[in-house]
mmCIF file of C-alpha atoms in Angstrom:
data_model
loop_
_atom_site.group_PDB
_atom_site.id
_atom_site.type_symbol
_atom_site.label_atom_id
_atom_site.label_comp_id
_atom_site.label_asym_id
_atom_site.label_seq_id
_atom_site.Cartn_x
_atom_site.Cartn_y
_atom_site.Cartn_z
ATOM 1 C CA MET Q 972 255.174 215.143 92.843
ATOM 2 C CA THR Q 973 255.635 219.141 93.271
ATOM 3 C CA SER Q 974 252.669 220.380 93.642
ATOM 4 C CA PHE Q 975 251.982 224.043 91.261
ATOM 5 C CA GLN Q 976 251.146 226.782 91.955
ATOM 6 C CA PRO Q 977 247.939 228.826 91.110
ATOM 7 C CA TRP Q 978 249.449 233.140 89.516
ATOM 8 C CA SER Q 979 248.669 236.353 88.200
ATOM 9 C CA VAL Q 980 249.421 238.304 85.368
ATOM 10 C CA ASP Q 981 248.215 241.265 83.777
ATOM 11 C CA ALA Q 982 248.833 239.863 79.276
ATOM 12 C CA VAL Q 983 251.618 242.382 77.683
ATOM 13 C CA ASN Q 984 251.300 242.663 74.205
ATOM 14 C CA LEU Q 985 255.067 242.227 72.819
ATOM 15 C CA PRO Q 986 255.516 245.096 69.905
ATOM 16 C CA GLU Q 987 258.079 242.409 68.480
ATOM 17 C CA HIS Q 988 254.601 240.756 67.547
ATOM 18 C CA ALA Q 989 253.401 243.979 65.235
ATOM 19 C CA ASP Q 990 254.595 242.250 61.753
ATOM 20 C CA ASN Q 991 251.593 239.699 62.974
ATOM 21 C CA ALA Q 992 248.692 242.210 61.545
ATOM 22 C CA ILE Q 993 246.311 239.881 64.222
ATOM 23 C CA HIS Q 994 248.017 241.197 67.257
ATOM 24 C CA THR Q 995 247.427 245.096 66.170
ATOM 25 C CA ASP Q 996 244.171 246.576 67.158
ATOM 26 C CA VAL Q 997 244.031 247.600 63.164
ATOM 27 C CA GLY Q 998 244.738 243.485 61.845
ATOM 28 C CA ALA Q 999 242.637 241.801 64.658
ATOM 29 C CA ARG Q 1000 239.294 243.962 64.126
ATOM 30 C CA ALA Q 1001 239.347 243.803 60.096
ATOM 31 C CA ALA Q 1002 239.666 239.644 61.526
ATOM 32 C CA GLY Q 1003 236.024 240.704 63.388
ATOM 33 C CA PHE Q 1004 237.821 240.523 66.838
ATOM 34 C CA SER Q 1005 237.449 243.934 69.294
ATOM 35 C CA GLY Q 1006 241.416 244.490 68.880
ATOM 36 C CA ALA Q 1007 245.113 243.279 69.488
ATOM 37 C CA LEU Q 1008 245.205 239.279 70.377
ATOM 38 C CA VAL Q 1009 247.797 238.641 72.534
ATOM 39 C CA ALA Q 1010 250.481 236.355 70.638
ATOM 40 C CA GLY Q 1011 250.038 232.448 71.623
ATOM 41 C CA VAL Q 1012 253.514 232.756 72.929
ATOM 42 C CA THR Q 1013 253.402 235.402 75.416
ATOM 43 C CA THR Q 1014 250.398 233.142 77.116
ATOM 44 C CA TYR Q 1015 252.599 230.156 76.701
ATOM 45 C CA ALA Q 1016 255.081 232.298 78.813
ATOM 46 C CA TYR Q 1017 252.248 232.478 81.309
ATOM 47 C CA LEU Q 1018 251.334 228.691 81.034
ATOM 48 C CA THR Q 1019 255.201 227.821 81.787
ATOM 49 C CA HIS Q 1020 255.480 229.660 84.400
ATOM 50 C CA ALA Q 1021 254.014 227.134 86.630
ATOM 51 C CA PRO Q 1022 256.286 223.866 85.768
ATOM 52 C CA VAL Q 1023 259.190 226.161 85.748
ATOM 53 C CA THR Q 1024 258.890 227.389 89.480
ATOM 54 C CA SER Q 1025 258.336 223.500 90.270
ATOM 55 C CA TRP Q 1026 260.822 221.863 88.555
ATOM 56 C CA GLY Q 1027 263.308 224.408 86.638
ATOM 57 C CA THR Q 1028 265.754 223.497 84.749
ATOM 58 C CA SER Q 1029 265.071 219.677 84.847
ATOM 59 C CA TRP Q 1030 261.991 220.951 82.743
ATOM 60 C CA LEU Q 1031 263.349 222.499 80.959
ATOM 61 C CA GLU Q 1032 266.339 220.638 79.546
ATOM 62 C CA GLY Q 1033 263.746 217.357 79.068
ATOM 63 C CA GLY Q 1034 260.524 218.053 80.276
ATOM 64 C CA GLY Q 1035 257.292 217.738 77.960
ATOM 65 C CA ALA Q 1036 254.366 220.285 76.792
ATOM 66 C CA GLU Q 1037 251.458 220.260 74.970
ATOM 67 C CA VAL Q 1038 249.686 223.542 74.518
ATOM 68 C CA ARG Q 1039 245.750 224.479 72.943
ATOM 69 C CA PHE Q 1040 244.935 228.367 72.757
ATOM 70 C CA ARG Q 1041 241.346 227.768 72.981
ATOM 71 C CA HIS Q 1042 240.160 231.858 73.004
ATOM 72 C CA PRO Q 1043 242.436 234.847 72.276
ATOM 73 C CA VAL Q 1044 243.946 237.137 74.987
ATOM 74 C CA MET Q 1045 243.529 240.361 74.814
ATOM 75 C CA ASP Q 1046 245.751 243.036 75.678
ATOM 76 C CA ALA Q 1047 246.177 244.325 79.807
ATOM 77 C CA GLU Q 1048 243.485 241.662 80.362
ATOM 78 C CA ARG Q 1049 244.679 239.055 83.504
ATOM 79 C CA VAL Q 1050 245.806 235.803 83.768
ATOM 80 C CA ASP Q 1051 244.819 233.877 86.482
ATOM 81 C CA LEU Q 1052 246.703 229.792 85.826
ATOM 82 C CA ILE Q 1053 244.343 227.442 87.436
ATOM 83 C CA ILE Q 1054 246.184 224.462 88.796
ATOM 84 C CA GLY Q 1055 243.371 221.491 87.253
ATOM 85 C CA HIS Q 1056 244.374 217.661 87.083
ATOM 86 C CA VAL Q 1057 247.355 216.395 88.022
ATOM 87 C CA ASP Q 1058 248.295 212.386 87.568
ATOM 88 C CA SER Q 1059 251.682 210.222 87.660
ATOM 89 C CA GLY Q 1060 252.875 212.002 84.478
ATOM 90 C CA GLY Q 1061 252.498 215.007 85.170
ATOM 91 C CA HIS Q 1062 250.243 218.730 85.648
ATOM 92 C CA THR Q 1063 247.349 220.176 83.802
ATOM 93 C CA VAL Q 1064 248.002 224.294 83.958
ATOM 94 C CA THR Q 1065 244.845 226.283 81.890
ATOM 95 C CA ALA Q 1066 245.102 230.263 81.676
ATOM 96 C CA SER Q 1067 241.694 231.678 82.602
ATOM 97 C CA VAL Q 1068 240.306 235.757 82.303
ATOM 98 C CA ASP Q 1069 237.546 236.158 84.446
ATOM 99 C CA GLY Q 1070 236.518 232.749 85.109
ATOM 100 C CA ALA Q 1071 236.458 231.573 81.243
ATOM 101 C CA THR Q 1072 239.547 229.597 79.565
ATOM 102 C CA ARG Q 1073 241.216 231.230 76.858
ATOM 103 C CA ALA Q 1074 244.770 228.211 77.340
ATOM 104 C CA ASP Q 1075 245.356 225.162 78.067
ATOM 105 C CA ALA Q 1076 248.620 222.810 78.773
ATOM 106 C CA ARG Q 1077 249.563 219.761 80.044
ATOM 107 C CA PHE Q 1078 253.689 219.888 81.784
ATOM 108 C CA THR Q 1079 255.391 216.736 82.340
ATOM 109 C CA GLU Q 1080 258.470 216.435 83.764
ATOM 110 C CA VAL Q 1081 260.386 214.203 81.198
ATOM 111 C CA GLY Q 1082 258.975 214.869 77.879
ATOM 112 C CA ASP Q 1083 257.707 211.683 75.408
ATOM 113 C CA ALA Q 1084 259.949 211.492 72.340
ATOM 114 C CA LEU Q 1085 258.137 213.108 68.785
ATOM 115 C CA PRO Q 1086 258.381 210.680 65.739
ATOM 116 C CA GLU Q 1087 259.976 212.540 63.025
ATOM 117 C CA ARG Q 1088 256.796 213.328 60.102
ATOM 118 C CA ASP Q 1089 257.893 213.995 56.931
ATOM 119 C CA GLY Q 1090 256.933 216.955 54.754
ATOM 120 C CA PRO Q 1091 257.366 219.613 52.292
ATOM 121 C CA THR Q 1092 260.783 220.928 53.561
ATOM 122 C CA LEU Q 1093 261.243 225.184 54.066
ATOM 123 C CA GLU Q 1094 264.180 226.836 54.536
ATOM 124 C CA PRO Q 1095 266.106 226.679 57.681
ATOM 125 C CA ILE Q 1096 266.934 229.233 60.340
ATOM 126 C CA GLU Q 1097 269.260 229.894 61.818
ATOM 127 C CA PHE Q 1098 270.814 232.657 64.107
ATOM 128 C CA VAL Q 1099 273.154 232.804 67.454
ATOM 129 C CA VAL Q 1100 271.146 233.287 70.558
ATOM 130 C CA ASP Q 1101 271.257 236.825 72.732
ATOM 131 C CA ARG Q 1102 269.088 238.334 75.404
ATOM 132 C CA SER Q 1103 266.214 238.472 73.193
ATOM 133 C CA TRP Q 1104 265.704 235.219 73.739
ATOM 134 C CA SER Q 1105 266.359 233.973 76.872
ATOM 135 C CA ASP Q 1106 264.162 237.820 78.986
ATOM 136 C CA TYR Q 1107 261.436 237.015 76.656
ATOM 137 C CA GLY Q 1108 259.333 236.247 80.251
ATOM 138 C CA PHE Q 1109 260.699 238.841 81.595
ATOM 139 C CA ARG Q 1110 259.052 241.859 79.193
ATOM 140 C CA ALA Q 1111 255.843 239.340 78.989
ATOM 141 C CA GLY Q 1112 255.582 241.181 82.237
ATOM 142 C CA ASP Q 1113 257.337 237.003 84.663
ATOM 143 C CA ASP Q 1114 260.103 237.860 86.538
ATOM 144 C CA LEU Q 1115 261.407 234.453 87.485
ATOM 145 C CA PRO Q 1116 265.452 234.691 87.390
ATOM 146 C CA ILE Q 1117 265.968 231.224 85.994
ATOM 147 C CA TYR Q 1118 267.192 232.137 83.039
ATOM 148 C CA ASP Q 1119 269.575 235.127 83.237
ATOM 149 C CA ASP Q 1120 271.182 232.982 86.001
ATOM 150 C CA HIS Q 1121 271.886 229.922 83.910
ATOM 151 C CA ASP Q 1122 272.486 231.700 80.497
ATOM 152 C CA ILE Q 1123 269.814 229.929 79.208
ATOM 153 C CA ALA Q 1124 267.224 230.585 75.946
ATOM 154 C CA HIS Q 1125 263.855 230.732 77.300
ATOM 155 C CA PRO Q 1126 261.401 227.925 77.039
ATOM 156 C CA THR Q 1127 258.974 229.755 74.482
ATOM 157 C CA SER Q 1128 261.972 230.253 72.186
ATOM 158 C CA TRP Q 1129 260.625 227.269 70.038
ATOM 159 C CA PRO Q 1130 257.298 227.776 69.345
ATOM 160 C CA ARG Q 1131 258.230 231.866 68.285
ATOM 161 C CA LEU Q 1132 260.872 229.755 66.164
ATOM 162 C CA ALA Q 1133 257.540 227.517 64.307
ATOM 163 C CA ASN Q 1134 255.187 230.880 64.130
ATOM 164 C CA ARG Q 1135 258.780 232.166 62.297
ATOM 165 C CA PHE Q 1136 258.523 229.300 59.735
ATOM 166 C CA CYS Q 1137 255.109 230.002 59.834
ATOM 167 C CA HIS Q 1138 255.095 233.442 59.408
ATOM 168 C CA GLU Q 1139 257.651 233.726 56.705
ATOM 169 C CA GLN Q 1140 257.503 230.569 54.267
ATOM 170 C CA LEU Q 1141 253.639 229.849 54.632
ATOM 171 C CA VAL Q 1142 250.912 233.042 54.886
ATOM 172 C CA ASP Q 1143 250.185 236.601 53.585
ATOM 173 C CA GLY Q 1144 248.224 238.056 55.723
ATOM 174 C CA SER Q 1145 246.810 237.425 59.369
ATOM 175 C CA TRP Q 1146 246.940 234.453 60.949
ATOM 176 C CA ILE Q 1147 246.768 231.804 64.609
ATOM 177 C CA HIS Q 1148 248.805 229.488 66.089
ATOM 178 C CA VAL Q 1149 246.405 227.099 67.276
ATOM 179 C CA ARG Q 1150 248.465 224.371 69.222
ATOM 180 C CA SER Q 1151 251.675 223.134 70.082
ATOM 181 C CA ARG Q 1152 253.169 219.725 71.437
ATOM 182 C CA ILE Q 1153 256.199 219.928 72.859
ATOM 183 C CA VAL Q 1154 259.726 218.101 73.926
ATOM 184 C CA HIS Q 1155 262.804 219.879 75.395
ATOM 185 C CA HIS Q 1156 266.071 217.802 75.246
ATOM 186 C CA SER Q 1157 268.804 220.563 76.454
ATOM 187 C CA VAL Q 1158 268.636 224.385 76.587
ATOM 188 C CA ALA Q 1159 270.395 226.637 74.431
ATOM 189 C CA PRO Q 1160 272.585 228.611 76.273
ATOM 190 C CA ILE Q 1161 273.452 232.049 74.897
ATOM 191 C CA GLY Q 1162 275.654 233.284 72.698
ATOM 192 C CA SER Q 1163 274.966 228.895 71.202
ATOM 193 C CA ARG Q 1164 274.356 228.939 67.634
ATOM 194 C CA ILE Q 1165 270.740 227.478 66.901
ATOM 195 C CA ARG Q 1166 269.262 225.882 63.176
ATOM 196 C CA ALA Q 1167 265.443 225.031 63.260
ATOM 197 C CA SER Q 1168 264.155 223.026 60.716
ATOM 198 C CA ALA Q 1169 261.060 222.588 59.522
ATOM 199 C CA ALA Q 1170 259.272 219.246 57.288
ATOM 200 C CA VAL Q 1171 254.428 220.969 56.555
ATOM 201 C CA ALA Q 1172 252.884 217.261 58.234
ATOM 202 C CA GLU Q 1173 249.735 218.769 57.148
ATOM 203 C CA ARG Q 1174 247.849 220.555 55.481
ATOM 204 C CA PHE Q 1175 243.886 220.968 55.848
ATOM 205 C CA ASP Q 1176 240.943 223.056 55.305
ATOM 206 C CA SER Q 1177 238.858 223.487 58.232
ATOM 207 C CA ARG Q 1178 235.741 225.365 59.396
ATOM 208 C CA ALA Q 1179 238.147 229.204 60.369
ATOM 209 C CA GLY Q 1180 240.351 228.683 57.908
ATOM 210 C CA GLU Q 1181 243.538 226.485 55.805
ATOM 211 C CA ARG Q 1182 245.465 224.839 58.727
ATOM 212 C CA ALA Q 1183 248.819 223.910 58.227
ATOM 213 C CA VAL Q 1184 251.113 222.190 60.784
ATOM 214 C CA LEU Q 1185 254.045 221.349 61.016
ATOM 215 C CA ASP Q 1186 257.370 218.849 62.053
ATOM 216 C CA VAL Q 1187 260.298 221.225 63.732
ATOM 217 C CA ARG Q 1188 263.734 220.099 65.209
ATOM 218 C CA ILE Q 1189 265.804 222.958 66.824
ATOM 219 C CA SER Q 1190 269.152 222.553 67.756
ATOM 220 C CA ALA Q 1191 272.001 224.284 69.641
ATOM 221 C CA ASP Q 1192 275.718 224.335 68.698
ATOM 222 C CA GLY Q 1193 274.905 220.848 67.126
ATOM 223 C CA LEU Q 1194 272.959 219.415 70.299
ATOM 224 C CA ALA Q 1195 268.987 218.729 69.682
ATOM 225 C CA VAL Q 1196 266.976 220.852 72.388
ATOM 226 C CA ALA Q 1197 263.957 220.802 71.073
ATOM 227 C CA SER Q 1198 261.129 218.763 68.660
ATOM 228 C CA ILE Q 1199 257.311 220.909 67.737
ATOM 229 C CA GLU Q 1200 254.732 219.446 66.200
ATOM 230 C CA HIS Q 1201 252.928 222.809 65.888
ATOM 231 C CA GLU Q 1202 249.441 224.369 64.291
ATOM 232 C CA ALA Q 1203 248.835 227.556 63.187
ATOM 233 C CA ILE Q 1204 245.473 228.641 60.877
ATOM 234 C CA ILE Q 1205 247.608 229.649 57.911
ATOM 235 C CA ARG Q 1206 245.213 231.380 55.975
ATOM 236 C CA LEU Q 1207 241.960 232.658 57.583
ATOM 237 C CA ALA Q 1208 238.415 232.028 56.546
ATOM 238 C CA THR Q 1209 236.621 234.869 55.155
#
């Protein structure tokens, strides 16, 4: 199994996330934080540097990931990728700031299928993949050329879409992406038409607020590209 390598990057709070107030200074302070939180999918983009560097398109076409966001990353913080446990099935990677864990992920070169879960369905999302879906990592600080070289969407595209379901159809204020389990089935070329569907598999209360778990299925030109189990705090406790 190819070894993952450590890597570091300065976190960037990308402007497209400002529609969630938690990613602005004003909204984050209203929720009790010291300043704007970097989006979870941006932290996930940093974590994917390791499997993409080691496994390349094989992971993008059929790999898996489980990511959990433990504590927020703040704008301009230095994020270090710490390579952890390795077994026959995958690698564990931690996103750390000043030695403190902010998120961790387990990556497998081959992803296990996610069983479909029933629940109230949300309105599908459709669009055509453009460069804003392939250069996300580059804009966040990761200069891997593979996405431009192959004209394909970045792997953050899939949790970004799951977040879009939350933001547009489930929440009415600040909210927080908690975790995702992601399975890749193929890549999405620039110019392909994406169709994403989602069902609300669970809704429940926690100390942090009301949570929702979505079952998300995504295709490009009719070919499955990703399945996601996606959890978010859709209404923060007051």
